[in-house]
Coordinates of C-alpha atoms in Angstrom, one line a residue:
X132 CA 0.1 -0.1 0.1
X133 CA 2.6 2.9 0.7
X134 CA 4.5 1.5 -2.1
X135 CA 1.5 3.3 -4.2
X136 CA 3.3 6.6 -3.1
X137 CA 6.3 6.2 -1.5
X138 CA 8.0 4.3 -5.4
X139 CA 8.5 7.8 -7.1
X140 CA 10.1 9.2 -3.8
X141 CA 12.3 6.6 -3.8
X142 CA 13.5 7.1 -7.0
X143 CA 13.0 11.0 -6.8
X144 CA 15.1 11.1 -3.5
X145 CA 18.3 9.7 -5.3
X146 CA 18.4 10.7 -8.5
X147 CA 22.1 10.9 -8.4
X148 CA 22.9 7.8 -6.7
X149 CA 22.0 4.0 -8.4
X150 CA 18.8 2.3 -7.4
X151 CA 21.1 -0.4 -6.2
X152 CA 22.1 2.1 -3.6
X153 CA 18.3 2.8 -2.8
X154 CA 17.4 -0.3 -2.3
X155 CA 20.4 -1.9 -0.2
X156 CA 18.8 0.4 2.4
X157 CA 15.2 -0.1 2.1
X158 CA 15.5 -3.0 4.2
X159 CA 17.3 -0.8 6.9
X160 CA 14.5 1.4 6.6
X161 CA 11.7 -0.5 6.8
X162 CA 13.0 -2.0 10.2
X163 CA 13.6 1.7 11.4
X164 CA 10.2 2.5 10.6
X165 CA 8.4 -0.6 12.3
X166 CA 10.7 0.3 15.3
X167 CA 9.1 3.8 15.4
X168 CA 5.1 2.9 14.9
X169 CA 6.1 0.6 18.2
X170 CA 7.8 2.7 19.9
X171 CA 4.7 5.1 19.2
X172 CA 2.0 2.6 20.7
X173 CA 3.4 2.2 23.4
X174 CA 3.1 5.4 24.4
X175 CA 0.2 5.8 23.5
X176 CA -0.8 2.5 25.2
X177 CA -2.8 2.0 21.9
X178 CA -2.3 -1.6 19.4
X179 CA -5.1 -1.2 16.7
X180 CA -4.7 -0.8 12.8
X181 CA -3.1 2.3 11.4
X182 CA -6.1 1.9 8.9
X183 CA -9.4 0.9 9.3
X184 CA -11.4 -0.9 6.6
X185 CA -14.6 0.1 5.6
X186 CA -17.1 -2.7 5.5
X187 CA -20.1 -2.4 2.5
X188 CA -22.9 -0.8 4.9
X189 CA -20.6 2.0 5.7
X190 CA -20.1 2.4 1.9
X191 CA -22.9 1.8 0.9
X192 CA -23.8 5.2 3.3
X193 CA -21.2 6.9 2.4
X194 CA -22.0 7.1 -1.2
X195 CA -26.0 6.7 -1.2
X196 CA -26.5 7.7 2.2
X197 CA -29.5 5.9 4.3
X198 CA -32.9 6.4 1.6
X199 CA -32.9 3.3 0.1
X200 CA -36.0 4.8 -1.7
X201 CA -36.4 7.3 -5.3
X202 CA -37.2 10.8 -4.4
X203 CA -40.8 11.5 -4.1
X204 CA -40.4 15.2 -5.3
X205 CA -37.9 17.8 -6.7
X206 CA -37.8 19.6 -3.9
X207 CA -34.3 19.6 -2.2
X208 CA -33.3 16.6 -0.3
X209 CA -32.6 17.3 3.3
X210 CA -28.1 16.6 3.4
X211 CA -27.5 13.0 5.1
X212 CA -23.3 13.0 4.3
X213 CA -23.3 10.7 1.2
X214 CA -22.3 11.5 -2.1
X215 CA -25.2 11.4 -3.6
X216 CA -26.6 13.9 -1.8
X217 CA -23.3 16.6 -2.5
X218 CA -24.2 15.8 -6.0
X219 CA -28.3 16.6 -5.6
X220 CA -27.3 19.9 -3.7
X221 CA -24.9 21.1 -6.7
X222 CA -27.3 20.9 -9.4
X223 CA -29.7 22.5 -7.0
X224 CA -27.0 25.5 -6.6
X225 CA -25.9 26.2 -9.8
X226 CA -29.3 25.2 -12.2
X227 CA -32.2 26.6 -12.7
X228 CA -35.4 24.9 -10.2
X229 CA -37.0 23.2 -13.1
X230 CA -34.2 22.1 -15.3
X231 CA -31.6 19.3 -14.4
X232 CA -31.9 19.4 -11.0
X233 CA -35.4 18.5 -10.8
X234 CA -35.3 15.7 -13.5
X235 CA -32.7 14.1 -12.2
X236 CA -34.6 14.1 -8.7
X237 CA -38.2 13.4 -10.0
X238 CA -36.5 9.7 -11.9
X239 CA -37.3 6.8 -9.3
X240 CA -33.6 5.7 -8.7
X241 CA -33.4 2.3 -7.4
X242 CA -30.1 1.5 -6.8
X243 CA -30.7 0.0 -3.1
X244 CA -33.2 -2.8 -4.2
X245 CA -31.3 -5.6 -3.0
X246 CA -30.4 -6.8 0.3
X247 CA -27.5 -7.7 -0.6
X248 CA -25.3 -5.3 0.3
X249 CA -21.7 -6.7 -3.0
X250 CA -25.1 -6.4 -5.1
X251 CA -26.2 -3.0 -4.0
X252 CA -22.3 -1.1 -3.9
X253 CA -22.3 -3.0 -7.6
X254 CA -25.5 -0.8 -8.2
X255 CA -25.2 1.8 -6.5
X256 CA -21.3 2.0 -8.7
X257 CA -23.2 1.5 -11.9
X258 CA -25.7 4.6 -11.3
X259 CA -22.6 6.6 -10.4
X260 CA -21.3 5.5 -14.4
X261 CA -24.3 6.7 -16.0
X262 CA -24.8 9.7 -13.6
X263 CA -20.9 11.2 -14.9
X264 CA -22.8 10.7 -18.2
X265 CA -25.8 13.1 -16.8
X266 CA -23.7 15.8 -15.1
X267 CA -21.3 16.0 -18.3
X268 CA -24.5 17.3 -20.2
X269 CA -24.8 20.2 -17.7
X270 CA -23.4 23.7 -18.4
X271 CA -22.7 26.7 -16.0
X272 CA -20.4 29.7 -16.8
X273 CA -19.6 29.6 -13.4
X274 CA -18.9 26.0 -12.4
X275 CA -17.0 23.1 -13.9
X276 CA -19.0 20.4 -14.5
X277 CA -16.6 18.8 -16.9
X278 CA -14.6 18.2 -13.7
X279 CA -17.4 16.8 -11.3
X280 CA -18.3 14.6 -13.8
X281 CA -15.1 13.6 -14.1
X282 CA -14.5 12.5 -10.0
X283 CA -18.2 11.1 -10.4
X284 CA -17.4 8.8 -13.0
X285 CA -13.6 7.6 -11.0
X286 CA -16.0 7.0 -8.0
X287 CA -17.8 4.9 -10.3
X288 CA -14.6 2.1 -10.9
X289 CA -13.3 3.0 -6.9
X290 CA -14.0 -0.2 -4.7
X291 CA -11.9 0.5 -1.8
X292 CA -12.6 3.0 1.3
X293 CA -10.6 3.1 4.9
X294 CA -10.4 5.3 7.8
X295 CA -7.4 5.9 9.7
X296 CA -7.3 5.3 13.1
X297 CA -7.3 8.3 16.1
X298 CA -4.1 7.5 18.2
X299 CA -4.2 9.4 21.0
X300 CA -1.0 12.5 21.0
X301 CA 1.3 11.6 22.9
X302 CA 4.7 11.5 24.0
X303 CA 8.2 10.3 25.1
X304 CA 10.0 10.4 28.4
X305 CA 12.3 12.8 29.1
X306 CA 15.4 11.9 27.5
X307 CA 18.9 12.9 29.1
X308 CA 21.7 14.1 28.2
X309 CA 24.8 14.7 29.8
X310 CA 28.3 15.7 29.5
X311 CA 30.1 12.9 28.5
X312 CA 27.2 12.2 25.9
X313 CA 28.7 14.9 24.4
X314 CA 32.1 16.0 22.5
X315 CA 32.6 19.9 23.8
X316 CA 35.3 19.5 26.3
X317 CA 35.7 23.3 26.0
X318 CA 32.1 24.4 26.4
X319 CA 31.9 24.8 30.3
X320 CA 35.2 26.4 30.6
X321 CA 34.3 29.8 31.1
X322 CA 31.6 29.2 33.6
X323 CA 31.8 29.3 37.3
X324 CA 31.8 25.7 39.3
X325 CA 28.8 25.5 40.5
X326 CA 27.0 26.2 37.7
X327 CA 29.4 23.7 35.8
X328 CA 28.3 21.2 38.5
X329 CA 24.3 21.3 37.4
X330 CA 25.3 21.3 34.0
X331 CA 27.4 17.8 34.1
X332 CA 24.1 16.9 35.9
X333 CA 21.7 17.3 33.1
X334 CA 22.7 19.2 30.2
X335 CA 19.9 18.6 28.0
X336 CA 16.3 17.4 28.4
X337 CA 14.3 16.3 25.7
X338 CA 10.5 15.1 25.3
X339 CA 9.7 13.6 21.9
X340 CA 6.2 14.5 21.2
X341 CA 3.9 12.3 18.6
X342 CA 0.9 13.4 16.8
X343 CA -2.3 11.3 16.5
X344 CA -1.0 11.2 12.6
X345 CA 2.3 10.5 13.1
X346 CA 2.3 6.1 12.4
X347 CA 0.8 7.0 9.0
X348 CA 2.8 9.9 8.7
X349 CA 5.7 7.1 9.1
X350 CA 4.4 4.8 7.2
X351 CA 4.4 7.2 4.4
X352 CA 7.5 8.2 4.5
X353 CA 9.4 5.0 5.8
X354 CA 11.9 5.4 2.9
X355 CA 13.9 8.7 4.4
X356 CA 14.1 8.4 8.2
X357 CA 15.5 12.1 8.7
X358 CA 12.3 13.8 8.8
X359 CA 11.3 15.4 12.0
X360 CA 7.8 15.2 11.6
X361 CA 6.9 12.8 8.6
X362 CA 3.1 13.7 9.3
X363 CA 3.8 17.3 8.5
X364 CA 3.3 16.2 4.5
X365 CA 0.3 14.8 4.8
X366 CA -2.7 15.8 4.1
X367 CA -0.2 17.5 0.4
X368 CA 0.3 13.8 -0.3
X369 CA -3.2 12.6 0.4
X370 CA -3.8 14.9 -2.4
X371 CA -5.9 12.7 -5.4
X372 CA -3.8 9.9 -4.3
X373 CA -6.3 8.8 -1.7
X374 CA -8.5 11.6 -1.6
X375 CA -10.6 12.9 -4.0
X376 CA -11.3 16.4 -4.3
X377 CA -14.9 17.5 -2.2
X378 CA -17.3 18.2 -4.5
X379 CA -19.0 20.8 -2.6
X380 CA -15.7 22.7 -1.8
X381 CA -14.1 22.9 -5.7
X382 CA -14.7 23.3 -9.4
X383 CA -15.3 27.4 -9.1
X384 CA -13.9 27.6 -12.4
X385 CA -13.4 25.8 -15.2
X386 CA -9.0 25.8 -14.8
X387 CA -7.3 22.5 -13.8
X388 CA -4.9 21.7 -10.9
X389 CA -1.8 19.8 -13.7
X390 CA -1.1 23.1 -15.5
X391 CA -4.5 24.4 -16.7
X392 CA -6.0 21.8 -19.0
X393 CA -7.4 18.7 -18.2
X394 CA -5.8 16.4 -20.4
X395 CA -2.6 17.6 -18.8
X396 CA -4.1 16.6 -15.6
X397 CA -5.6 12.9 -17.2
X398 CA -2.1 12.0 -18.1
X399 CA -0.7 13.0 -15.1
X400 CA -3.2 10.7 -13.3
X401 CA -2.2 7.6 -15.8
X402 CA 1.9 7.9 -15.5
X403 CA 2.2 8.8 -12.6
X404 CA -0.8 7.6 -10.0
X405 CA 1.6 8.3 -6.8
X406 CA 2.0 12.1 -7.2
X407 CA -0.3 14.4 -5.5
X408 CA -2.7 16.2 -7.1
X409 CA -1.5 19.8 -7.5
X410 CA -3.8 22.2 -5.8
X411 CA -5.5 25.3 -7.8
X412 CA -7.3 27.9 -6.8
X413 CA -10.6 26.3 -7.3
X414 CA -10.3 22.9 -5.9
X415 CA -10.3 22.3 -2.5
X416 CA -9.2 18.7 -1.0
X417 CA -11.2 19.5 2.5
X418 CA -12.1 15.8 3.7
X419 CA -14.9 16.5 7.1
X420 CA -15.7 12.5 6.5
X421 CA -12.3 11.1 6.8
X422 CA -12.4 8.6 4.3
X423 CA -10.4 7.7 2.1
X424 CA -10.4 5.5 -1.5
X425 CA -9.6 6.4 -4.9
X426 CA -9.1 4.6 -8.4
X427 CA -5.8 5.5 -8.5
X428 CA -4.9 3.1 -4.8
X429 CA -7.4 0.3 -6.6
X430 CA -5.9 0.7 -9.6
X431 CA -2.5 0.0 -7.6
X432 CA -3.9 -2.5 -5.2
X433 CA -4.9 -5.0 -8.2
X434 CA -2.2 -3.9 -10.8
X435 CA -1.0 -7.8 -11.2
X436 CA -4.8 -8.5 -12.3
X437 CA -5.6 -5.6 -14.2
X438 CA -2.5 -4.3 -14.9
X439 CA -3.6 -1.4 -17.7
X440 CA -6.4 -0.2 -15.1
X441 CA -6.2 3.5 -15.5
X442 CA -5.0 3.6 -19.0
X443 CA -8.2 2.1 -19.6
X444 CA -10.9 4.0 -17.4
X445 CA -8.8 7.2 -18.8
X446 CA -9.3 6.7 -22.1
X447 CA -12.7 5.6 -22.4
X448 CA -13.6 9.0 -20.0
X449 CA -15.4 10.9 -22.6
X450 CA -16.9 7.9 -24.9
X451 CA -20.9 7.2 -24.7
X452 CA -22.0 4.7 -21.4
X453 CA -22.4 1.5 -23.6
X454 CA -18.9 1.3 -24.2
X455 CA -17.8 2.8 -20.4
X456 CA -20.6 0.3 -19.3
X457 CA -18.0 -2.4 -21.1
X458 CA -15.3 -1.8 -18.7
X459 CA -17.4 -1.3 -16.0
X460 CA -18.0 -4.7 -15.9
X461 CA -15.2 -6.0 -17.1
X462 CA -13.2 -4.2 -14.2
X463 CA -16.1 -5.7 -11.9
X464 CA -15.8 -9.2 -12.8
X465 CA -12.0 -9.4 -12.2
X466 CA -12.1 -7.0 -8.7
X467 CA -15.4 -8.0 -8.1
X468 CA -15.0 -12.1 -8.1
X469 CA -17.6 -15.3 -7.7
X470 CA -19.2 -12.1 -6.2
X471 CA -19.7 -10.9 -9.5
X472 CA -22.1 -13.9 -10.3
X473 CA -24.8 -12.5 -8.4
X474 CA -25.1 -9.9 -10.8
X475 CA -25.1 -11.5 -13.8
X476 CA -28.6 -11.5 -13.9
X477 CA -29.7 -8.0 -12.8
X478 CA -31.1 -5.7 -15.2
X479 CA -29.6 -2.5 -16.2
X480 CA -30.8 0.6 -14.0
X481 CA -31.3 3.6 -15.4
X482 CA -32.1 7.4 -14.0

């Protein structure tokens, strides 16, 4: 998992040296990382795994909310914190009442008919695929509906989500350095005897403090052990790689985050999926849900079974629904395995 974000960093940090030298140090760095994490867990007295994988019920709730029924009218729904209701709220805000937003809500949308959560999730993903096509037809001078459609399209190809365990902030015992521990023999020559005696007893007392995200930061930065606060760059490193931009707070202009154009952004995703997405004036990565998971991460997790996942998904991002659906089914068949047999007889879901 952490090689996903670290692989390019290993190479970029050591461009002037051969990869042989770099990889020789990886085992050492991994051992140090494990030791630091063990030390942090002992200090916090919490030994839970750093990450909690969301189960199917939690993913269904996050993507589609608690309401499994179709909307009865075109009034703006009460936001239940789901991705679906974020999209609906955007449609109401950006489009005139009686147009696309009303049309979306007046349809009988039932992706949750099955009590089987595996089938339910499959249906939700398929609805998101159709919804991306619908959104792409919307237009607004002050909002980038194309970018919104792209992210919703990515959600259709995202299978795994997780949360980081919330460790307590903690601190190490005070580390005492005495005079014999340092190599500065002339440091105390010009101070009085009493002060020198005190300094000899205690030269320096240092306490190391650990934030609740230290373990995640250490895992991501396992390949470099000289960083004092590895968690400091987590928010940047998560952008796009394991966390999509906020639908509500993004896309306020037509610009894209990488050199301003959609084509450059899509090429960056394919060529360097482990690289963070650049920030922009109209893209926000605020994550109130504290839930992580992206198509880019899944493409790494399933890279042996689906070696060209990203190239294929990005390659069809502007295709018609039938073309996208064919790829959707191919990927679901591989990722779902035997569970895919459950959905073979399902009729297509229409918005």
